[in-house]
Short mmCIF file of C-alpha atoms in Angstrom, two decimals:
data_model
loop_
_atom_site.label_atom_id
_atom_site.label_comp_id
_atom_site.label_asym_id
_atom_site.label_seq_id
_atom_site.Cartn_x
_atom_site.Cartn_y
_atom_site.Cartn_z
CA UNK A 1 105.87 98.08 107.18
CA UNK A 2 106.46 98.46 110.75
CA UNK A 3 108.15 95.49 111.65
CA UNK A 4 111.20 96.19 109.09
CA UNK A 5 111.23 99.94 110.35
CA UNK A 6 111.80 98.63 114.04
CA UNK A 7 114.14 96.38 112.64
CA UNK A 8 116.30 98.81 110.99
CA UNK A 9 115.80 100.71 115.08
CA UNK A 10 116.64 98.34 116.52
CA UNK A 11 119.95 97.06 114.25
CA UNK A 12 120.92 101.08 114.67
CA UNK A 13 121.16 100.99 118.58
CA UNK A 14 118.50 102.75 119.45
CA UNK A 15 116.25 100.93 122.55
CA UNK A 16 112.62 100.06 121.64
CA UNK A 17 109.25 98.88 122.84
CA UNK A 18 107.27 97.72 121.07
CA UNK A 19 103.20 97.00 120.73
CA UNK A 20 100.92 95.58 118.21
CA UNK A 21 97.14 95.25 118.42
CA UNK A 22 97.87 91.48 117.72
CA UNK A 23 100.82 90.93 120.00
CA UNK A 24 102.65 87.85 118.08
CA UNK A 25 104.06 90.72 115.85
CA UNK A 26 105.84 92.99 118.23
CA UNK A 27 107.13 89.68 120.10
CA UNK A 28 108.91 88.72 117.03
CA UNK A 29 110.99 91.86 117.46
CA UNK A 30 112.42 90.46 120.72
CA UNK A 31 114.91 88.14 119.44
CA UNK A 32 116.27 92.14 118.60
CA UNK A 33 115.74 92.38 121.87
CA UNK A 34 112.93 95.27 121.95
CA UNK A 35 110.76 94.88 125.03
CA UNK A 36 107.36 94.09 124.37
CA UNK A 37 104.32 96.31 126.20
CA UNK A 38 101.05 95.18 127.18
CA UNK A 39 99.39 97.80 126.29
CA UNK A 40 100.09 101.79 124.34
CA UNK A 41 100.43 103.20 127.56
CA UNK A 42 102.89 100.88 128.67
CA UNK A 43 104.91 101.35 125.59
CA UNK A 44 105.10 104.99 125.23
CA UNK A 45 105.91 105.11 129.64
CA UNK A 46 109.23 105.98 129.33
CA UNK A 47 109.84 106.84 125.93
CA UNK A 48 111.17 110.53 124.46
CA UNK A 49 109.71 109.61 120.71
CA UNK A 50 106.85 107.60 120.23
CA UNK A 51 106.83 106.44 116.60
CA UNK A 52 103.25 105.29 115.24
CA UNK A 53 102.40 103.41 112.22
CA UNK A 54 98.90 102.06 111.70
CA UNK A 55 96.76 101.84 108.57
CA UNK A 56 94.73 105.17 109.07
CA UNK A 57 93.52 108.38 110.67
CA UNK A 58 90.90 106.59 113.39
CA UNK A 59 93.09 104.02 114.52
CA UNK A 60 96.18 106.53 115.00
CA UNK A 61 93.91 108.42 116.67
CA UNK A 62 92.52 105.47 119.01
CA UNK A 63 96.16 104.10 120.10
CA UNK A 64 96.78 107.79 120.74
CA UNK A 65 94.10 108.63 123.11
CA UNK A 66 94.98 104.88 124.55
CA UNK A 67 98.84 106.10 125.14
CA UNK A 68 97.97 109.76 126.16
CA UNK A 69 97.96 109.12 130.13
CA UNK A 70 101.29 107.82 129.79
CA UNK A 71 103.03 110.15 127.27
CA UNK A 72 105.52 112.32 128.96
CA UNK A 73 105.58 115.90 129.22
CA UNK A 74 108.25 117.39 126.07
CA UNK A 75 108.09 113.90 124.04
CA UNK A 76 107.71 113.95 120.47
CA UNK A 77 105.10 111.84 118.74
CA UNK A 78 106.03 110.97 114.87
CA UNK A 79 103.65 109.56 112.97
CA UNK A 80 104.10 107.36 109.74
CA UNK A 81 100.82 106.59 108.98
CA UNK A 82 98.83 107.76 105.97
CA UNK A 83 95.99 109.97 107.20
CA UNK A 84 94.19 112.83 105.98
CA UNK A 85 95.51 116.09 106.74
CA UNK A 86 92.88 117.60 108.71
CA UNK A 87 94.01 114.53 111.20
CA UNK A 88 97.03 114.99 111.51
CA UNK A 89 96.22 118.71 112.22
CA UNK A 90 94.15 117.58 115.21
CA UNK A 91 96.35 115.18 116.47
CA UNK A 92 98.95 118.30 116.51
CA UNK A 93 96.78 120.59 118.07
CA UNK A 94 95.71 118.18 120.86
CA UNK A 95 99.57 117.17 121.45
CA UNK A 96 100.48 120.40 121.77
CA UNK A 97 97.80 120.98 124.89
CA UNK A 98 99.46 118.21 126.45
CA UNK A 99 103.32 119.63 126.17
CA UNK A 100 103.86 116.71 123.30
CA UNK A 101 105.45 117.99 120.05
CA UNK A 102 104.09 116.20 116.67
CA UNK A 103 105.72 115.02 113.36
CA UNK A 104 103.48 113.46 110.58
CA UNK A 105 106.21 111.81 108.13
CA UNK A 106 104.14 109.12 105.78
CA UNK A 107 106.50 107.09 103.29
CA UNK A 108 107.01 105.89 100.46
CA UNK A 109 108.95 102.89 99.01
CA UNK A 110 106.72 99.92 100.30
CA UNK A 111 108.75 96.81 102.11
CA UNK A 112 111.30 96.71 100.58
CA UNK A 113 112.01 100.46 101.33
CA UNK A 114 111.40 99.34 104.78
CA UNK A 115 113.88 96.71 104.70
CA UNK A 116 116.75 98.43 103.14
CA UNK A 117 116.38 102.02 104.87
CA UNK A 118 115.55 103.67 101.46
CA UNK A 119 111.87 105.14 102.34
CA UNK A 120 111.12 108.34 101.45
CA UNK A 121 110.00 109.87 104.49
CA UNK A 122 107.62 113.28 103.99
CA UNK A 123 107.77 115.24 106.85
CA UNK A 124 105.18 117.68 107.97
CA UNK A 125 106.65 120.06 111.55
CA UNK A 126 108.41 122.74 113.07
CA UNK A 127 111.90 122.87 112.52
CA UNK A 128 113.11 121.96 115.78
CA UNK A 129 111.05 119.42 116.06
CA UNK A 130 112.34 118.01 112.56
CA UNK A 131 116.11 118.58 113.82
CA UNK A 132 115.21 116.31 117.06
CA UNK A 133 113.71 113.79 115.10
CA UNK A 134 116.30 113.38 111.63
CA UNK A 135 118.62 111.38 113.06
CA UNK A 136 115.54 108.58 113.49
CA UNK A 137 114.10 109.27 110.53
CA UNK A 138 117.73 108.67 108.71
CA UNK A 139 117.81 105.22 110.12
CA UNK A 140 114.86 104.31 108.16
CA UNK A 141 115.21 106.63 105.15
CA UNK A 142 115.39 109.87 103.46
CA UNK A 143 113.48 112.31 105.40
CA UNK A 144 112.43 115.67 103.87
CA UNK A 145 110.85 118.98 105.74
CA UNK A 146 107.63 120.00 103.33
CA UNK A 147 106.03 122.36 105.68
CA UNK A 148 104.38 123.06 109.60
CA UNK A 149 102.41 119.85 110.83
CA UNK A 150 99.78 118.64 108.50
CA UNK A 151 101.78 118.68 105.53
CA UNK A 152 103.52 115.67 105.54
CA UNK A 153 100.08 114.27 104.62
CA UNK A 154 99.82 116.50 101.74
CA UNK A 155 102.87 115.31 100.26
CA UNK A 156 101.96 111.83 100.91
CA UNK A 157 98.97 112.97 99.02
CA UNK A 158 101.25 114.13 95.99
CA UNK A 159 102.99 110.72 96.30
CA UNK A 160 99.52 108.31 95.61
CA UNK A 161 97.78 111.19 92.95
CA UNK A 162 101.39 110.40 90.76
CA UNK A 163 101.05 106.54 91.72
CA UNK A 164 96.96 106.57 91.03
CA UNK A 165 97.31 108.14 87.82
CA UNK A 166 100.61 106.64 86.41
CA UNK A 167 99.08 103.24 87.09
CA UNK A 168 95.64 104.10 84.95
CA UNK A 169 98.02 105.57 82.17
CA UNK A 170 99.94 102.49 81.70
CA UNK A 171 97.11 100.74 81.48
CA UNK A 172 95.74 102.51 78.90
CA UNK A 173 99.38 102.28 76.58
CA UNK A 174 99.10 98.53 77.23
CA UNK A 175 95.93 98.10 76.51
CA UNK A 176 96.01 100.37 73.57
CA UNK A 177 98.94 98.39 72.23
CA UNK A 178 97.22 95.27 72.31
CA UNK A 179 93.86 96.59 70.58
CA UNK A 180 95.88 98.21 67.37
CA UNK A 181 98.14 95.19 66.62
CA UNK A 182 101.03 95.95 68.48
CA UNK A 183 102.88 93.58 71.19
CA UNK A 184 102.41 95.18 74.19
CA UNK A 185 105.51 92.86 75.75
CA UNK A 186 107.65 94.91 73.02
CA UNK A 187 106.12 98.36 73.17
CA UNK A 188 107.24 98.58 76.73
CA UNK A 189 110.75 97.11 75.69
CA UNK A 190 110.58 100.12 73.41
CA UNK A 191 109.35 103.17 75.39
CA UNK A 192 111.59 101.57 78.60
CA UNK A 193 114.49 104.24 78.19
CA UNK A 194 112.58 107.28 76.96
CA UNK A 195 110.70 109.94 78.59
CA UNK A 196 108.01 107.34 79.25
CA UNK A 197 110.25 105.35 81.64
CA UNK A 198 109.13 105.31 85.59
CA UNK A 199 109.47 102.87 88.16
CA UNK A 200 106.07 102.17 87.28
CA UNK A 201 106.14 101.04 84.23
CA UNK A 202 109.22 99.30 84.98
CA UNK A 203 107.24 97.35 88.06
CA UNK A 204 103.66 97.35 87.33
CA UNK A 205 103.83 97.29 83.53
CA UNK A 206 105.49 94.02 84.20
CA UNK A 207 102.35 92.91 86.47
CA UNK A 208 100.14 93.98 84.16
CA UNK A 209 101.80 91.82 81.54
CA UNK A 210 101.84 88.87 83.20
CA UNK A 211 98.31 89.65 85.16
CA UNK A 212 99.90 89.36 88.23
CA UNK A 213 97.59 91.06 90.70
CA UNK A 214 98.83 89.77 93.60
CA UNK A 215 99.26 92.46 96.21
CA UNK A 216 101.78 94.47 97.18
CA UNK A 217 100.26 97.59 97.74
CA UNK A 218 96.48 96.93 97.49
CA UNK A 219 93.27 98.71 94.98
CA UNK A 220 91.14 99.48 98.92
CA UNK A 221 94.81 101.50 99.61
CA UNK A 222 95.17 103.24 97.00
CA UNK A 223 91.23 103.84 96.92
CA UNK A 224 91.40 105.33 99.90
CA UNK A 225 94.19 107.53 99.63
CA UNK A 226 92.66 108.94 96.24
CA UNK A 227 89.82 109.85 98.23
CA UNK A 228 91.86 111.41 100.86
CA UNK A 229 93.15 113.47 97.68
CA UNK A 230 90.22 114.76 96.56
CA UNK A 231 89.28 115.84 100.02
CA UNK A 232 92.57 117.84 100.12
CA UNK A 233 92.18 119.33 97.25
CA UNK A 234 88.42 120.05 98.03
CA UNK A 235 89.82 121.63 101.51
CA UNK A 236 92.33 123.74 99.01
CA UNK A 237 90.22 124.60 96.61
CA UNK A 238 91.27 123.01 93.64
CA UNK A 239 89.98 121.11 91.30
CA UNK A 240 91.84 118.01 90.09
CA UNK A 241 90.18 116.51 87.15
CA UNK A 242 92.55 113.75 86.76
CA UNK A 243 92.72 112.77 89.77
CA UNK A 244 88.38 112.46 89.75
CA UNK A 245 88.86 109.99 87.00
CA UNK A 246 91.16 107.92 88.58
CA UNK A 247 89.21 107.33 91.67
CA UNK A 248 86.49 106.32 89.41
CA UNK A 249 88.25 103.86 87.94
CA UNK A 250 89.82 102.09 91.51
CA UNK A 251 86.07 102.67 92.92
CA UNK A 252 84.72 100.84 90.46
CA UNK A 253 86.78 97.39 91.38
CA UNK A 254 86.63 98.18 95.11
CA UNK A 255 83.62 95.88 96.10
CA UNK A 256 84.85 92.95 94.04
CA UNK A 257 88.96 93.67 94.13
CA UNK A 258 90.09 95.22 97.09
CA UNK A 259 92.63 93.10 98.49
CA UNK A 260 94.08 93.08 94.66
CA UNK A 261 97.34 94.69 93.78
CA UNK A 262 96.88 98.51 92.55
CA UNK A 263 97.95 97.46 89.03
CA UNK A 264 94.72 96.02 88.64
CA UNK A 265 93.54 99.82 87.26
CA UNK A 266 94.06 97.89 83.89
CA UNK A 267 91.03 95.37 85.32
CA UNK A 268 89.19 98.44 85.62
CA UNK A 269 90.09 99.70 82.41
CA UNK A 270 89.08 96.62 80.81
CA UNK A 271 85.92 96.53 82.09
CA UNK A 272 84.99 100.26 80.25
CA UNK A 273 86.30 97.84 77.30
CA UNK A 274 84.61 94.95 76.88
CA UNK A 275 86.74 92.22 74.65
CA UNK A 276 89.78 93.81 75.07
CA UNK A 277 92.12 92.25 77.50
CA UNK A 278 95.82 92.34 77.43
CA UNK A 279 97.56 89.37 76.81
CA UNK A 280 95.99 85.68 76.95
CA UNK A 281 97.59 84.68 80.41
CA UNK A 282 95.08 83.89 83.32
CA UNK A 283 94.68 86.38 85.92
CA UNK A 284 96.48 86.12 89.37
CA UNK A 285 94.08 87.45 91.99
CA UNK A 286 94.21 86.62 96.17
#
């Protein structure tokens, strides 16, 4: 994800360094010509918005601390990560001690998003801070204010409970199909259209179909970020009894599956099912 977002920096104007933990990747954004830093410190020297995006809470928080003797004094830190709210809370409140205002703006919309500037970019912060950063944020997507700092997260949150749980319920119409007679291939022709229809179905139906579970976005992602859900709501005090059952069902293919695609809920949903399977095609696994 963050190469293409640099990219789409990069093609806009704007002047970028850039650093990866494995540094191949950030030199392949010089032929853009980004500069290429050393270390996080180096990267964030001279910068007036440091844009992170790593693959959780601890490792934000580790480049952070790394880049912290270098951030300047009235820079603004955005980050794109997924992480739980109480996280990015800190990371706020710790910014803010050192004079550095924080954005957490998660997305949505995978690579491709990436790619084509069509993310949908949750943003949790202060107004002005949101009004300094837009113009960014544009270049990359379709940024939206949800709240104060934090709640970004929570709407990132929102996101992955509606992905989680769409994903188990089309499993469970294909799978359904298939055990009383029907042709699944054809009873997702038929619902496509109707109230039923979602990107979802239109995507991962099709996976599931042809077994395809190839990642994209993978079953330890969307594991985690169910958890991360349930810890919200926990922190809330709500009780999401949906959402328990569909971190049951990714938990229970986490050991064996994780690098799989998150349409493999219908693996998981075939293994509360013994002998039923949809379709006769072999499965596609990495």
């Amino acid at each position: 994800m963050g190469r293409p977002m640099a990219t789409r920096l990069l093609q806009a104007g704007y002047s970028l360094v850039a650093w990866n933990r494995s540094r191949s990747k950030a030199e392949a954004l010089s032929a853009l010509h980004a500069d290429v830093a050393d270390s996080p410190a180096d990267a964030v020297r001279d910068a007036d918005i440091v844009i992170t995006m790593l693959e959780a809470g601890p490792a934000v928080a580790e480049v952070i601390q790394l880049a912290m003797p270098s951030l300047q004094h009235g820079a603004l830190v955005i980050d794109m990560s997924s992480t739980r709210q109480s996280e990015a809370q800190a990371m706020h409140t710790i910014l803010l001690e050192r004079g550095v205002a924080f954005i957490d703006a998660p997305v949505s919309g995978g690579v491709v998003g990436a790619e084509t500037g069509t993310l949908a970019i949750m943003a949790g912060a202060d107004k002005e801070d949101f009004a300094r950063a837009e113009p960014v944020l544009r270049v990359m997507g379709r940024p939206t204010l949800v709240g104060p700092p934090g709640c970004g997260q929570v709407a990132k949150l929102c996101n992955q409970l509606i992905v989680g749980g769409t994903l188990a319920i089309v499993a469970e119409a294909l799978l359904l199909a298939q055990a009383g007679g029907a042709d699944p291939v054809a009873v997702r022709t038929a619902i496509r259209g109707g109230f039923a229809e979602s990107r979802i179905l239109e995507v991962h139906g099709q996976r599931m179909l042809e077994r395809n579970f190839m990642p994209g976005g993978q079953v330890k992602s969307q594991t985690k970020d169910l958890e991360n859900v349930l810890i919200a709501a926990a922190a809330a005090g709500v009780h999401l009894p949906v959402t328990e059952l569909v971190t049951q069902a990714y938990r229970s293919i986490l050991d064996t599956l994780p690098n799989a695609d998150q349409s493999a809920a219908l693996l998981a949903l075939e293994r509360l099912n013994p002998g039923k399977r949809v379709g006769d095609a072999p499965d596609r696994l990495p």
